[in-house]
Coordinates of C-alpha atoms and ligand atoms in Angstrom, one line a residue:
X13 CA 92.7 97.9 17.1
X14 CA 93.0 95.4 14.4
X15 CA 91.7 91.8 14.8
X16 CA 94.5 89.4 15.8
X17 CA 93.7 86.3 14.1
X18 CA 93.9 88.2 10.7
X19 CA 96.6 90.0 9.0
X20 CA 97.1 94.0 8.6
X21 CA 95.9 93.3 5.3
X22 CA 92.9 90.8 5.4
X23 CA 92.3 93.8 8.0
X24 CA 92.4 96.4 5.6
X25 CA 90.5 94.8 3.2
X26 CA 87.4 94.1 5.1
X27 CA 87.4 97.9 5.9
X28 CA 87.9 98.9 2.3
X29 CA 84.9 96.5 1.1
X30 CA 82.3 96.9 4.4
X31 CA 82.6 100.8 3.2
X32 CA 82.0 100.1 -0.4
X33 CA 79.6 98.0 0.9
X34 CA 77.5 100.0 3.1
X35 CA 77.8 102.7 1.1
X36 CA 76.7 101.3 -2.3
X37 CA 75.9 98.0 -1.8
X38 CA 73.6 97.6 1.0
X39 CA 70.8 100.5 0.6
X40 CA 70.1 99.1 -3.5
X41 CA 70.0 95.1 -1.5
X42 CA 66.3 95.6 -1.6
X43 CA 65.6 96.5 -4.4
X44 CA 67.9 94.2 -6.4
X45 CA 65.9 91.8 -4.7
X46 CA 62.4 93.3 -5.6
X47 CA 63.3 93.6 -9.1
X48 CA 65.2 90.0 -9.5
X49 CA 68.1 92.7 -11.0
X50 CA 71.5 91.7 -11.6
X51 CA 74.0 94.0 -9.8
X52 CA 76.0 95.4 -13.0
X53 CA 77.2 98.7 -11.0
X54 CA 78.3 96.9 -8.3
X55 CA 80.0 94.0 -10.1
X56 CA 81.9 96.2 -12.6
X57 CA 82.9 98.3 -9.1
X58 CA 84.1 95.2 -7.7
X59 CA 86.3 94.0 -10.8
X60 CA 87.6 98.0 -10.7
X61 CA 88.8 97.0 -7.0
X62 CA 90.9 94.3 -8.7
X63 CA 88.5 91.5 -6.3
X64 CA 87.9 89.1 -9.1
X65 CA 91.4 88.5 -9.9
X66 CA 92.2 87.4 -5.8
X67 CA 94.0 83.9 -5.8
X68 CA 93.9 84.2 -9.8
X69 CA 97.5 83.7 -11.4
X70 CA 98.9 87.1 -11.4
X71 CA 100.7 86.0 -15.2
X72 CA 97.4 85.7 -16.8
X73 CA 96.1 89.6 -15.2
X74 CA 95.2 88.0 -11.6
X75 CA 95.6 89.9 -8.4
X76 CA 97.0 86.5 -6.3
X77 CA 96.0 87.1 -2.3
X78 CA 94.6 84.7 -0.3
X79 CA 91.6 82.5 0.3
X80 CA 91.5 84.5 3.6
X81 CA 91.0 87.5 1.5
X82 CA 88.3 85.8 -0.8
X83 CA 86.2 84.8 2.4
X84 CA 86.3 88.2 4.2
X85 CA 85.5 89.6 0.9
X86 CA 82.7 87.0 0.5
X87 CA 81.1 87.3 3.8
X88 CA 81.1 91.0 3.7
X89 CA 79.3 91.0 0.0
X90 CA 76.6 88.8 1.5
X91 CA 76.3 90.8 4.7
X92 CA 75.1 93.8 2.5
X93 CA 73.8 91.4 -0.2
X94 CA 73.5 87.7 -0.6
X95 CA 72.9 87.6 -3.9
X96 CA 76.1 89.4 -5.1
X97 CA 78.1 87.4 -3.1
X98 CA 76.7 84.0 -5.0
X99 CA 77.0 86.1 -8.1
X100 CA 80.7 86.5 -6.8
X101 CA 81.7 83.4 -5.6
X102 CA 80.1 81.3 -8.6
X103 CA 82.0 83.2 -11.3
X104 CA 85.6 83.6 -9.4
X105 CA 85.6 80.3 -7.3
X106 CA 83.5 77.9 -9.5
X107 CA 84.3 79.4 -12.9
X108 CA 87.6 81.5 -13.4
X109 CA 89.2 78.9 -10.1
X110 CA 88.3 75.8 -12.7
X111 CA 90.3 77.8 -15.7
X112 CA 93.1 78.9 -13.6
X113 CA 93.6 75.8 -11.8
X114 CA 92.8 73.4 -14.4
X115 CA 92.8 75.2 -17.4
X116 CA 95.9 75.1 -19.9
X117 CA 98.2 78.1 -20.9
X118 CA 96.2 79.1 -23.8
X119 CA 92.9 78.1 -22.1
X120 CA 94.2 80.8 -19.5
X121 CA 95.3 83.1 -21.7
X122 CA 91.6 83.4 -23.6
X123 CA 89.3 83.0 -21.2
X124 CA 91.1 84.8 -17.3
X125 CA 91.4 88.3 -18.4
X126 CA 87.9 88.5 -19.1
X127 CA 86.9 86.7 -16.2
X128 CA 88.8 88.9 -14.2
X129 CA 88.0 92.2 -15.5
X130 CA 84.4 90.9 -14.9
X131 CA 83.9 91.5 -19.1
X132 CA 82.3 88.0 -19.3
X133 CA 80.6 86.4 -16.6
X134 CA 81.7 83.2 -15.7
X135 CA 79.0 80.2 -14.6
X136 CA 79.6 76.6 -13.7
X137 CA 77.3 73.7 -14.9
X138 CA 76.8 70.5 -12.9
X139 CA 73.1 69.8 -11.4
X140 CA 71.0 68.6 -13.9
X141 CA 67.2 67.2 -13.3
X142 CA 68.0 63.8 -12.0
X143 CA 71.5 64.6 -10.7
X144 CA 71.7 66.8 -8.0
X145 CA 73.3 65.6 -4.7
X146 CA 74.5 62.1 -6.6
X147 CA 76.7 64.3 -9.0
X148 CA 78.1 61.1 -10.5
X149 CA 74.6 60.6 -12.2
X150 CA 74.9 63.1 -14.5
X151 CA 73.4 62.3 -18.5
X152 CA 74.9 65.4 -20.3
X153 CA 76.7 63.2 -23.1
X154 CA 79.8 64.6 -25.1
X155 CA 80.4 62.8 -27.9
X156 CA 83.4 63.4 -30.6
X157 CA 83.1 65.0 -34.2
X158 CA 86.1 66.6 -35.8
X159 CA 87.3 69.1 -34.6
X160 CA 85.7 68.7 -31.4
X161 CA 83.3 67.7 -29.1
X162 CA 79.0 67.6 -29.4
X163 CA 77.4 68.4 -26.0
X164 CA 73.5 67.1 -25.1
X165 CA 71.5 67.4 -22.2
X166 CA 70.0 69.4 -19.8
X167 CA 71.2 71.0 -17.0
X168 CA 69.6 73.2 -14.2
X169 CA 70.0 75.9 -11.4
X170 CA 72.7 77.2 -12.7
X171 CA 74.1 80.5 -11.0
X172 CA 74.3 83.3 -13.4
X173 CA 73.1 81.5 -16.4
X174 CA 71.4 84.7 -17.6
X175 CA 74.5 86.5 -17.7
X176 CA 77.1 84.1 -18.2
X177 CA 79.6 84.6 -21.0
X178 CA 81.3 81.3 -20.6
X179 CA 80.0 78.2 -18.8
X180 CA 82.3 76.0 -17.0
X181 CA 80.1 72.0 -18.5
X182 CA 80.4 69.0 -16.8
X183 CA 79.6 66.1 -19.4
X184 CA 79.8 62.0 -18.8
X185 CA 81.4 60.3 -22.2
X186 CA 79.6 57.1 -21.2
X187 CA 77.3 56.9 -18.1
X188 CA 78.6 53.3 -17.5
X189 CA 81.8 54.2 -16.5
X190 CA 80.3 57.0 -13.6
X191 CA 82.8 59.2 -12.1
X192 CA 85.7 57.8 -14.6
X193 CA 83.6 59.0 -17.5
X194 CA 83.4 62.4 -16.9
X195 CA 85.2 65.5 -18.8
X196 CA 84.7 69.4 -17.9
X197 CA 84.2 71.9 -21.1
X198 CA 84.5 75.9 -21.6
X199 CA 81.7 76.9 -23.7
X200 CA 81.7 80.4 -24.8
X201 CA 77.9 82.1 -25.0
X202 CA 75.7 82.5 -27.3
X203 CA 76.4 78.9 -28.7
X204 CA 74.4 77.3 -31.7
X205 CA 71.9 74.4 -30.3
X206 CA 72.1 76.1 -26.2
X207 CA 69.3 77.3 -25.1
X208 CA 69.3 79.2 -21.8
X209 CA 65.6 79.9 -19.7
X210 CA 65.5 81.6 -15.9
X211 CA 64.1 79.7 -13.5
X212 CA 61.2 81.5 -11.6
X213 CA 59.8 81.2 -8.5
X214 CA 62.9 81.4 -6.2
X215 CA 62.1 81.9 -2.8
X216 CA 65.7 84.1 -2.2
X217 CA 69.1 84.9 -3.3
X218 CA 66.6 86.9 -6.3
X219 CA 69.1 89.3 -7.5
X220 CA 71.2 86.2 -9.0
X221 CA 70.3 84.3 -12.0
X222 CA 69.2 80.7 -11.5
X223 CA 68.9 79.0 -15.4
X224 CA 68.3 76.0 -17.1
X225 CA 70.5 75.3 -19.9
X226 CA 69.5 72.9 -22.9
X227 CA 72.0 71.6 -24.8
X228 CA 71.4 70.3 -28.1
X229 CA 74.6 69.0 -30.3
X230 CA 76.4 72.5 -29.0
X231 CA 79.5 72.0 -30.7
X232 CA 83.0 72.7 -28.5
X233 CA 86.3 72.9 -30.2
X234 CA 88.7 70.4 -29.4
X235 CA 91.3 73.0 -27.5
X236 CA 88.1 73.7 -25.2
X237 CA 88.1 70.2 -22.9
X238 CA 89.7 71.3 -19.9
X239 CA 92.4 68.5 -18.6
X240 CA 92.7 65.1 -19.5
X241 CA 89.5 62.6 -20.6
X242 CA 88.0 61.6 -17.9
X243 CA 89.3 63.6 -14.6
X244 CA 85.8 66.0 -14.6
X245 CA 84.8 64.1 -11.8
X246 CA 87.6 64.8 -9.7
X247 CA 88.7 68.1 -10.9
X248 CA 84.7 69.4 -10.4
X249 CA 85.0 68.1 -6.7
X250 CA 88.6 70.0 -6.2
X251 CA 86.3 73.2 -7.5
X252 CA 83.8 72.3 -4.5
X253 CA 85.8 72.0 -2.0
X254 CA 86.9 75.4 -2.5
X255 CA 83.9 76.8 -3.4
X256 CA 82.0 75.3 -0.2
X257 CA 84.6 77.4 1.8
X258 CA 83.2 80.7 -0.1
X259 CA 79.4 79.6 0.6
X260 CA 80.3 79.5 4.1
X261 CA 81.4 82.6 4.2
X262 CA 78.5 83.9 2.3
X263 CA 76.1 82.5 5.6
X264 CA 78.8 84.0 7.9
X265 CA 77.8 87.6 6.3
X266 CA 73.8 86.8 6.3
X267 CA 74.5 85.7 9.9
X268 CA 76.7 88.9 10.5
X269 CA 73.5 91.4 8.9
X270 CA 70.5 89.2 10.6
X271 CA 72.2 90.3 14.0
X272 CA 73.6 93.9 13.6
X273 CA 69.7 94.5 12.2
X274 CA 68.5 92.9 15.1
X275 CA 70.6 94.6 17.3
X276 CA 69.5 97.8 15.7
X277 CA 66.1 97.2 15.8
X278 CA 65.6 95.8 19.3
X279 CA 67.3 99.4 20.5
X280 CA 64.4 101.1 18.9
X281 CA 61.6 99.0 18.9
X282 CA 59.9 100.1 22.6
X283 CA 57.1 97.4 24.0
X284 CA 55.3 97.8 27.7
X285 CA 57.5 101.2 28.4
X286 CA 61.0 100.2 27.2
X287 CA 62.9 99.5 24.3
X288 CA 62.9 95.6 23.8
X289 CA 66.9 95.7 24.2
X290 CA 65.8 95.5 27.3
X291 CA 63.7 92.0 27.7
X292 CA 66.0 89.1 28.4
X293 CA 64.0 87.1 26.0
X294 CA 65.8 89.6 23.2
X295 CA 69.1 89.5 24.8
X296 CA 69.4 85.8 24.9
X297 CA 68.9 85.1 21.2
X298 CA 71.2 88.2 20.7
X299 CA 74.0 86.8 22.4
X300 CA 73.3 83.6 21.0
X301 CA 73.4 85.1 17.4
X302 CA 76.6 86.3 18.3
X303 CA 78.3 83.5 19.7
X304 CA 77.0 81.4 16.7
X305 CA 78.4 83.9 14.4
X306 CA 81.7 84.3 15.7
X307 CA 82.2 80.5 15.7
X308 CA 80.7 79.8 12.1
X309 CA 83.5 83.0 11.4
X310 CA 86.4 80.9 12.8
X311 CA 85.4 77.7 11.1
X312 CA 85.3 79.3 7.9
X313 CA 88.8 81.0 8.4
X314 CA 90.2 77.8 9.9
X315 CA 89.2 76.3 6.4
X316 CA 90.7 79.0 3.9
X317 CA 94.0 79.1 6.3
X318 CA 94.5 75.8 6.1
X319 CA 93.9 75.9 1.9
X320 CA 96.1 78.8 2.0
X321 CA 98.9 76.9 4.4
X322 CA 98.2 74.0 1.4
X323 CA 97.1 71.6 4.1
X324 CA 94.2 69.6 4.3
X325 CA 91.4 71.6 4.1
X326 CA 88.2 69.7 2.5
X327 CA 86.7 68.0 5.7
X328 CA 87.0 71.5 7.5
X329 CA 85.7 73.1 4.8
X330 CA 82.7 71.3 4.6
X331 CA 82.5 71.7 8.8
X332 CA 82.3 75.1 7.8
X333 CA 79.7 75.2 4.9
X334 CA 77.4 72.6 7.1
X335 CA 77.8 74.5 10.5
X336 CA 77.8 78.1 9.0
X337 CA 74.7 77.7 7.0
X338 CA 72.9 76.5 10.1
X339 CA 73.8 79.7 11.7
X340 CA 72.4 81.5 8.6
X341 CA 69.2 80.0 8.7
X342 CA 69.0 80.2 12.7
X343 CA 69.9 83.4 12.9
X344 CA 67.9 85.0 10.1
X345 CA 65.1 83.2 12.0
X346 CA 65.6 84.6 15.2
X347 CA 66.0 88.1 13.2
X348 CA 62.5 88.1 12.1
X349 CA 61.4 87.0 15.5
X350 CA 63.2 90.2 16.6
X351 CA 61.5 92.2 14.0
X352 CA 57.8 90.4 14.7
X353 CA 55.2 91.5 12.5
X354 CA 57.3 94.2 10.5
X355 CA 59.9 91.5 9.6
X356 CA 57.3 89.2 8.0
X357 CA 56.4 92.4 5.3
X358 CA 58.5 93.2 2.4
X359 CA 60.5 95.2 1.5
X360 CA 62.4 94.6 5.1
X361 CA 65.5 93.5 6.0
X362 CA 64.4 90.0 8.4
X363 CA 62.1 89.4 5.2
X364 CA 65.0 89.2 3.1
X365 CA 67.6 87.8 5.0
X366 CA 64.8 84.9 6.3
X367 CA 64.7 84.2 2.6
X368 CA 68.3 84.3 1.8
X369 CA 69.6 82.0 3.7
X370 CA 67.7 78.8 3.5
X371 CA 69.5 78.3 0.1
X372 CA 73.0 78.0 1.5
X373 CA 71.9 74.2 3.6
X374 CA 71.3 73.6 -0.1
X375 CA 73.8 74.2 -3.3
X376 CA 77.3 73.4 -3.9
X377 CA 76.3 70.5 -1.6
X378 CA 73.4 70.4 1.0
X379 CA 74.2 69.6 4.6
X380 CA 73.3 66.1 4.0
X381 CA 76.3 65.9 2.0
X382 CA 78.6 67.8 3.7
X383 CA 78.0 65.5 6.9
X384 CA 78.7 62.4 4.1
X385 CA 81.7 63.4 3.6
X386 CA 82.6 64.4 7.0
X387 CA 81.8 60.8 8.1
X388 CA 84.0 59.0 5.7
X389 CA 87.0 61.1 6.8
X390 CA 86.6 60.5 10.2
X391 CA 86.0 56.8 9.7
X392 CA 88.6 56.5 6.6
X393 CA 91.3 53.4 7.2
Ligands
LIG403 N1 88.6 65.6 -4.4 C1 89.2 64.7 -5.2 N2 88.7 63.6 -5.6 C2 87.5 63.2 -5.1 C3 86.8 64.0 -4.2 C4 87.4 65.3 -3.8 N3 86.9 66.1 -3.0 N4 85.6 63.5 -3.9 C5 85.6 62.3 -4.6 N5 86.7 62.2 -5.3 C6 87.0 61.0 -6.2 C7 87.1 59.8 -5.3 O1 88.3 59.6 -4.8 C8 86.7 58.7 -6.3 O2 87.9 58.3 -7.1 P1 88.3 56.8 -7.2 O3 87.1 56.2 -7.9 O4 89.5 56.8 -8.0 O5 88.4 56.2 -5.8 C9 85.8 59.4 -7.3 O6 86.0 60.8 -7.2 C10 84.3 59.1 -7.0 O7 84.1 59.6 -5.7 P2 83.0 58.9 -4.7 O8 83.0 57.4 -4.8 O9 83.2 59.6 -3.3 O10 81.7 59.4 -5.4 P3 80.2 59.4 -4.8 O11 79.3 59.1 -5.9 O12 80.1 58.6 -3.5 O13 79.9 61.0 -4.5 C11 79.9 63.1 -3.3 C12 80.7 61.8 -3.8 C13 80.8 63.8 -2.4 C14 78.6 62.8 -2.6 C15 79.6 64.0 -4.6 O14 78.6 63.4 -5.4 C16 79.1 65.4 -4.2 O15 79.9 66.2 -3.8 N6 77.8 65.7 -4.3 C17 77.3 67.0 -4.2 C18 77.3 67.7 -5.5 C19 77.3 69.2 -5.3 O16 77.9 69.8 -4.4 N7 76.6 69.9 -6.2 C20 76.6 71.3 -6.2 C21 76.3 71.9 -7.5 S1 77.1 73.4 -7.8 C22 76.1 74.6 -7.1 O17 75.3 74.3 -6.3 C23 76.5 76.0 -7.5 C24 75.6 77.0 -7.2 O18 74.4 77.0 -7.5 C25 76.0 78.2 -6.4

């Protein structure tokens, strides 16, 4: 019996990619993490399936579909593997979105093809040292030579740095003017003067890159400045509204695997004579895990529909990313709770998943901000 609140398709499509993904995605999870390895099997899989095209422009090789479809596919990456489905939503909804939104016809015509066929990574360049959460505060100048543009500065955690073959860069002209002064650049990798270092250290999400970038006088052809001077602000926070939609997602699916693995365990796992299914103590944060998750599930939808429906969809979206991300972390906590002392070992599932999700109340927008701009809606003239 199919699900009523989605289409035959977005129906078919989550049972095509839980398959793929419990089949080949889900037992290698753990050790991607161990070994910090990027997913290449998997990724090249996935652009095989056609997923890295969906909501691309189908005139530059895109598959079209809907931000429905992204977020089932999203959430059912990250319930088998949270890293691949950051790896995932970075390059498509931060990186190949800013192209084929933004992007002009020969800008689209170089760069989406092999963003779609998952040839060159794409990554998406914002945070920087001092400028995290207050994105206007960015200090990665661009300055004008002929021909083009000089970048300088430094930025940092940036998803799939180690990979990436082009970096979406967000660069101020002249700090004084703030958001007004800001212009977005495709820079193709390697580049003379960028230097790219992982960061170590991460506490999850290990099988994705997370890179600082140095940029010194990295020069950028003039045809590479995507839209008009000054509108990086306001295009990059476009790309974040739509890309906080896909990290809600990715908690929905961490949510999703922290309760089927605790459901699964708790049927095994006997204590004083029965399996401990059968304490009310487990039952109660199981059916809270559910309810949680199936709400966090219909928030997220509720957002992409309404993108989709080309409605208003940034304050739900960040509804989403804030309340979804909760459940992550909540229920990946009750999961090793579940799991006791075998959870708190690696390699196991609770470990993982405990670790995972902590980083979604934090990038593309922490829950501090996503309740920031949730207040200003609701209190907006
Ligand atoms: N859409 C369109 N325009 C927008 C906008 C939006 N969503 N949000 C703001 N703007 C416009 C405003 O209208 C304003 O324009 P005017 O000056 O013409 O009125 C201009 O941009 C400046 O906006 P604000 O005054 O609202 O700017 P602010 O300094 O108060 O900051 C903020 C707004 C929402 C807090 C923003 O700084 C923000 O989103 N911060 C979080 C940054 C973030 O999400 N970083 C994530 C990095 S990427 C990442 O994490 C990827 C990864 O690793 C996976």
């Amino acid at each position: 019996m199919s699900d009523p609140y989605l289409t035959e398709s977005e129906t078919l499509l989550r049972k095509t990619i839980r398959d793929f993904v419990d089949r080949e995605l889900a037992p290698n999870a753990s050790s991607y993490d161990l070994n910090e390895e990027f997913p290449s099997t998997i990724i090249k899989k996935l652009s095989e399936l056609g997923f890295f095209g969906l909501t691309i422009d189908t005139n530059y090789g895109g598959t079209a579909g809907s931000t429905t479809q992204l977020a089932i596919l999203t959430e059912e990456l990250a319930r088998g593997c949270a890293s691949t489905a950051v790896i995932f939503a970075s390059h498509l909804s931060l990186c190949t979105k800013y192209i084929d939104l933004f992007g002009s016809d020969g800008q689209k015509r170089s760069y989406l093809p092999g963003l779609i066929n998952a040839s060159t990574i794409g990554a998406f360049a914002l945070s920087e040292p001092d400028a995290g959460s207050d994105a206007v505060a960015i200090k990665t100048t661009v300055s004008d030579i002929d021909n083009g543009f000089l970048i300088n500065g430094t930025k940092h955690f940036i998803t799939n740095g180690r990979e990436a073959g082009i970096i979406i860069v967000i660069a101020t002209r002249d700090t004084n003017l703030g958001s007004k002064g800001m212009e977005s650049f495709i820079i193709e990798v390697p580049a003379s003067g960028l230097t790219i270092t992982p960061q170590k250290g991460k506490m999850g999400i290990r099988a994705s890159s997370t890179c600082e970038l140095h940029f010194n006088n990295v020069f950028v052809p003039f045809d590479n400045r995507i839209g008009k001077p000054g509108a990086g602000f306001e295009m990059t926070m476009r790309i974040l509204d739509i890309g906080r939609i896909l990290i809600a997602a990715q908690s929905v699916g961490i949510a999703q695997m922290a309760l089927e693995s605790s459901i699964n365990y708790s049927k095994t796992r006997t204590a004083f004579g029965s399996a401990i299914s059968d304490f009310q103590a487990i039952q109660t944060m199981l059916a809270n895990m559910a309810t949680e998750v199936e709400a966090a599930r219909l928030l997220t939808y509720r957002s992409a529909s309404l993108l989709d429906a080309q409605l208003p969809f940034e304050t739900t979206a960040s509804m989403a990313k804030l309340f979804a991300s909760k459940v992550a972390v909540e229920s990946a906590d009750k999961a090793l709770q579940i799991h006791g002392g075998a959870g708190y070992f690696a390699p196991n599932i609770a470990e993982r998943l405990y670790r995972d999700a902590k980083v979604t109340q934090i990038y593309e927008g922490t829950s501090e901000i996503q309740r920031i701009i949730i207040a200003r809606k609701l209190l907006e003239d």
